[in-house]
CSV table of C-alpha atoms in Angstrom, one decimal:
chain,number,residue,atom,x,y,z
A,237,MET,CA,-12.3,-8.1,31.4
A,238,LYS,CA,-14.4,-5.6,29.5
A,239,PRO,CA,-14.0,-5.5,25.7
A,240,THR,CA,-12.1,-2.6,24.2
A,241,GLY,CA,-12.4,-2.9,20.5
A,242,ILE,CA,-15.1,-0.8,18.6
A,243,GLU,CA,-16.4,-0.8,15.2
A,244,ARG,CA,-16.8,2.3,13.1
A,245,GLU,CA,-16.8,3.4,9.5
A,246,PHE,CA,-13.5,4.4,8.1
A,247,GLY,CA,-12.5,4.2,4.4
A,248,GLY,CA,-15.9,3.4,3.3
A,249,GLU,CA,-16.3,0.2,5.6
A,250,VAL,CA,-16.9,-0.6,9.2
A,251,ARG,CA,-13.5,-1.4,10.7
A,252,LYS,CA,-12.7,-2.7,14.1
A,253,PHE,CA,-10.3,-0.6,16.1
A,254,ASP,CA,-8.7,-1.7,19.3
A,255,LEU,CA,-5.5,-0.4,21.2
A,256,SER,CA,-5.7,-3.1,23.8
A,257,PRO,CA,-2.9,-5.2,22.5
A,258,ILE,CA,0.1,-3.8,24.4
A,259,GLY,CA,2.1,-3.3,21.1
A,260,ALA,CA,-0.6,-1.0,19.7
A,261,TRP,CA,-0.6,1.4,22.6
A,262,ARG,CA,3.1,1.6,23.1
A,263,ALA,CA,3.5,2.3,19.3
A,264,VAL,CA,1.1,5.3,19.8
A,265,GLU,CA,3.1,6.4,22.9
A,266,ALA,CA,6.4,6.0,21.0
A,267,LYS,CA,5.2,8.0,17.9
A,268,CYS,CA,3.5,10.9,20.0
A,269,GLY,CA,6.3,11.1,22.6
A,270,VAL,CA,3.8,10.9,25.5
A,271,GLY,CA,1.7,8.4,27.4
A,272,LEU,CA,-1.7,7.3,25.8
A,273,GLY,CA,-3.4,9.1,28.7
A,274,ARG,CA,-1.7,12.3,27.6
A,275,VAL,CA,-2.7,11.6,24.0
A,276,PHE,CA,-6.4,11.2,25.3
A,277,GLY,CA,-6.1,14.3,27.2
A,278,ARG,CA,-4.8,16.4,24.2
A,279,LEU,CA,-7.6,14.9,22.0
A,280,TRP,CA,-10.3,15.4,24.6
A,281,SER,CA,-9.5,18.9,25.6
A,282,SER,CA,-9.7,20.2,22.0
A,283,MET,CA,-13.3,19.0,21.4
A,284,ALA,CA,-16.7,20.2,22.2
A,285,THR,CA,-20.2,18.7,21.6
A,286,GLY,CA,-22.4,20.6,19.2
A,287,THR,CA,-26.1,20.9,19.3
A,288,ASP,CA,-26.4,17.8,17.2
A,289,GLY,CA,-24.7,15.7,20.0
A,290,ARG,CA,-21.3,15.1,17.7
A,291,ALA,CA,-17.9,16.2,18.8
A,292,SER,CA,-16.2,18.4,16.8
A,293,PRO,CA,-12.7,20.1,17.0
A,294,ILE,CA,-12.6,23.6,18.7
A,295,GLY,CA,-9.0,23.9,19.5
A,296,PHE,CA,-5.7,22.5,18.3
A,297,ASP,CA,-4.1,21.3,21.3
A,298,PHE,CA,-3.5,17.8,19.8
A,299,TYR,CA,-1.0,16.9,17.3
A,300,GLY,CA,-1.8,15.3,13.8
A,301,ASP,CA,0.0,12.1,14.9
A,302,ASP,CA,-2.3,11.8,18.0
A,303,ILE,CA,-5.1,11.2,15.5
A,304,ARG,CA,-3.1,9.3,12.8
A,305,GLU,CA,-1.2,6.9,14.9
A,306,VAL,CA,-4.6,6.1,17.2
A,307,LEU,CA,-6.3,5.3,13.8
A,308,LEU,CA,-3.3,3.2,12.6
A,309,GLN,CA,-2.6,1.2,15.6
A,310,GLY,CA,-6.3,0.8,16.3
A,311,LEU,CA,-6.7,-0.9,13.1
A,312,LYS,CA,-3.6,-3.0,13.6
A,313,GLY,CA,-4.9,-3.9,17.2
A,314,GLY,CA,-8.3,-4.5,15.7
A,315,GLY,CA,-6.7,-7.5,13.3
A,316,MET,CA,-5.9,-5.7,10.3
A,317,GLU,CA,-2.4,-6.5,8.7
A,318,ASP,CA,0.2,-3.9,8.9
A,319,ALA,CA,0.5,-3.3,5.3
A,320,ALA,CA,-3.2,-3.1,4.7
A,321,ALA,CA,-3.7,-0.6,7.7
A,322,THR,CA,-0.8,1.5,6.6
A,323,LYS,CA,-2.4,1.8,3.1
A,324,LEU,CA,-5.9,2.5,4.5
A,325,VAL,CA,-4.5,5.3,6.6
A,326,ARG,CA,-2.4,6.8,3.9
A,327,SER,CA,-5.4,7.0,1.5
A,328,ASN,CA,-8.2,7.9,3.9
A,329,PHE,CA,-6.2,10.2,6.3
A,330,ASP,CA,-2.9,11.3,4.9
A,331,ASP,CA,-3.9,12.1,1.5
A,332,ILE,CA,-7.0,14.0,2.2
A,333,ALA,CA,-8.0,17.5,3.7
A,334,GLY,CA,-10.1,17.9,6.9
A,335,LYS,CA,-8.0,15.7,9.1
A,336,GLY,CA,-9.9,17.2,12.1
A,337,GLN,CA,-13.0,15.2,11.2
A,338,PHE,CA,-11.2,12.1,12.6
A,339,ALA,CA,-10.5,13.4,16.1
A,340,ALA,CA,-13.8,12.2,17.4
A,341,LEU,CA,-13.0,8.7,16.3
A,342,ALA,CA,-9.6,8.7,17.8
A,343,ILE,CA,-11.2,9.8,21.1
A,344,GLU,CA,-13.6,7.0,20.6
A,345,ILE,CA,-10.8,4.5,20.2
A,346,VAL,CA,-8.9,5.7,23.1
A,347,SER,CA,-11.9,6.1,25.4
A,348,ALA,CA,-12.7,2.3,24.6
A,349,TRP,CA,-9.2,1.2,25.6
A,350,TRP,CA,-9.3,3.7,28.6
A,351,TYR,CA,-12.8,2.7,30.0
A,352,GLY,CA,-13.7,-0.3,28.3
A,353,LEU,CA,-16.9,-1.0,26.8
A,354,PRO,CA,-20.3,-1.7,28.5
A,355,GLU,CA,-20.5,-5.4,29.1
A,356,VAL,CA,-23.4,-6.8,27.1
A,357,LYS,CA,-25.6,-8.9,29.4
């Protein structure tokens, strides 16, 4: 089985995000009201790659919870305790402006769950 957890900077530190635990992706689906594939589609269809190679939002087909819940459940699935993950998302997503900046991270988290990561040989 391919690994699905990624490590990315969030809240000033590198954190592990993983949606592979069944409870993590089901929680995203429950909060967003659609399957994780549809969440992925909404996020992906709203992004474009700029000349610097980085993805940035160009449309607004995704919901705020598509991003927030992927971050929250990804942290929990990556091993962070519920209360700590909730506090981290509140202070580094809920309480700041510019939430679209996290859309690319949410896409990476769901992509890792969807496709798995390349196996290291």
